[in-house]
PDB file of C-alpha atoms in Angstrom:
ATOM      1  CA  UNK A   1      49.301  54.823  36.047  1.00  0.00           C
ATOM      2  CA  UNK A   2      48.436  58.076  34.438  1.00  0.00           C
ATOM      3  CA  UNK A   3      47.032  56.592  31.601  1.00  0.00           C
ATOM      4  CA  UNK A   4      43.900  55.521  33.665  1.00  0.00           C
ATOM      5  CA  UNK A   5      42.992  59.248  34.083  1.00  0.00           C
ATOM      6  CA  UNK A   6      42.782  59.226  30.297  1.00  0.00           C
ATOM      7  CA  UNK A   7      41.290  55.871  29.566  1.00  0.00           C
ATOM      8  CA  UNK A   8      38.582  55.478  32.331  1.00  0.00           C
ATOM      9  CA  UNK A   9      36.811  58.867  31.329  1.00  0.00           C
ATOM     10  CA  UNK A  10      37.059  58.098  27.614  1.00  0.00           C
ATOM     11  CA  UNK A  11      35.608  54.162  28.497  1.00  0.00           C
ATOM     12  CA  UNK A  12      32.709  56.113  30.359  1.00  0.00           C
ATOM     13  CA  UNK A  13      32.192  58.193  27.457  1.00  0.00           C
ATOM     14  CA  UNK A  14      32.226  55.165  24.741  1.00  0.00           C
ATOM     15  CA  UNK A  15      29.923  53.366  27.056  1.00  0.00           C
ATOM     16  CA  UNK A  16      27.652  56.734  27.268  1.00  0.00           C
ATOM     17  CA  UNK A  17      27.871  56.913  23.475  1.00  0.00           C
ATOM     18  CA  UNK A  18      26.754  53.247  23.028  1.00  0.00           C
ATOM     19  CA  UNK A  19      23.857  53.813  25.707  1.00  0.00           C
ATOM     20  CA  UNK A  20      22.812  56.662  23.527  1.00  0.00           C
ATOM     21  CA  UNK A  21      23.046  54.918  20.261  1.00  0.00           C
ATOM     22  CA  UNK A  22      21.151  52.106  21.447  1.00  0.00           C
ATOM     23  CA  UNK A  23      18.072  53.864  23.081  1.00  0.00           C
ATOM     24  CA  UNK A  24      18.180  56.142  19.663  1.00  0.00           C
ATOM     25  CA  UNK A  25      18.212  53.114  17.529  1.00  0.00           C
ATOM     26  CA  UNK A  26      15.217  51.726  19.561  1.00  0.00           C
ATOM     27  CA  UNK A  27      13.083  54.532  19.693  1.00  0.00           C
ATOM     28  CA  UNK A  28      13.528  55.481  15.956  1.00  0.00           C
ATOM     29  CA  UNK A  29      12.203  52.036  15.001  1.00  0.00           C
ATOM     30  CA  UNK A  30      15.719  50.642  13.937  1.00  0.00           C
ATOM     31  CA  UNK A  31      14.212  47.289  15.417  1.00  0.00           C
ATOM     32  CA  UNK A  32      10.706  46.916  14.482  1.00  0.00           C
ATOM     33  CA  UNK A  33      10.680  45.098  11.115  1.00  0.00           C
ATOM     34  CA  UNK A  34      13.665  42.600  11.374  1.00  0.00           C
ATOM     35  CA  UNK A  35      12.186  40.397   8.608  1.00  0.00           C
ATOM     36  CA  UNK A  36      11.664  42.584   5.601  1.00  0.00           C
ATOM     37  CA  UNK A  37      15.199  43.272   5.027  1.00  0.00           C
ATOM     38  CA  UNK A  38      15.618  39.366   4.784  1.00  0.00           C
ATOM     39  CA  UNK A  39      12.648  38.896   2.167  1.00  0.00           C
ATOM     40  CA  UNK A  40      13.836  41.827   0.241  1.00  0.00           C
ATOM     41  CA  UNK A  41      16.898  39.820  -0.570  1.00  0.00           C
ATOM     42  CA  UNK A  42      15.097  36.562  -1.231  1.00  0.00           C
ATOM     43  CA  UNK A  43      12.262  38.348  -3.499  1.00  0.00           C
ATOM     44  CA  UNK A  44      13.809  39.344  -6.883  1.00  0.00           C
ATOM     45  CA  UNK A  45      10.575  41.500  -7.896  1.00  0.00           C
ATOM     46  CA  UNK A  46       9.173  44.754  -6.840  1.00  0.00           C
ATOM     47  CA  UNK A  47       6.562  43.729  -4.765  1.00  0.00           C
ATOM     48  CA  UNK A  48       6.328  44.215  -0.967  1.00  0.00           C
ATOM     49  CA  UNK A  49       7.044  41.112   1.110  1.00  0.00           C
ATOM     50  CA  UNK A  50       3.851  39.846   2.606  1.00  0.00           C
ATOM     51  CA  UNK A  51       3.108  41.691   6.390  1.00  0.00           C
ATOM     52  CA  UNK A  52       4.271  39.352   9.835  1.00  0.00           C
ATOM     53  CA  UNK A  53       0.223  38.727  10.005  1.00  0.00           C
ATOM     54  CA  UNK A  54      -0.214  37.406   6.310  1.00  0.00           C
ATOM     55  CA  UNK A  55       2.717  34.845   7.115  1.00  0.00           C
ATOM     56  CA  UNK A  56       1.296  34.230  10.431  1.00  0.00           C
ATOM     57  CA  UNK A  57      -2.118  32.987   8.946  1.00  0.00           C
ATOM     58  CA  UNK A  58      -0.059  31.119   6.079  1.00  0.00           C
ATOM     59  CA  UNK A  59       1.773  29.031   8.955  1.00  0.00           C
ATOM     60  CA  UNK A  60      -1.367  28.651  10.954  1.00  0.00           C
ATOM     61  CA  UNK A  61      -0.210  30.815  13.963  1.00  0.00           C
ATOM     62  CA  UNK A  62      -3.122  32.670  15.594  1.00  0.00           C
ATOM     63  CA  UNK A  63      -0.818  34.856  17.613  1.00  0.00           C
TER      64      UNK A  63
END
């Protein structure tokens, strides 16, 4: 029973840290470009991967 007095605040502190880390990552642009890292593995040369609008034009998307 005494361990609950330690584990509940510790759990809440970890939750607060996770929420802060999520909003920090979102605000700093960590999730803005989800495609380029995948392209960098496939492309072996030093050219930049195509931008998302260029890829959409190649596929015929009109978003």
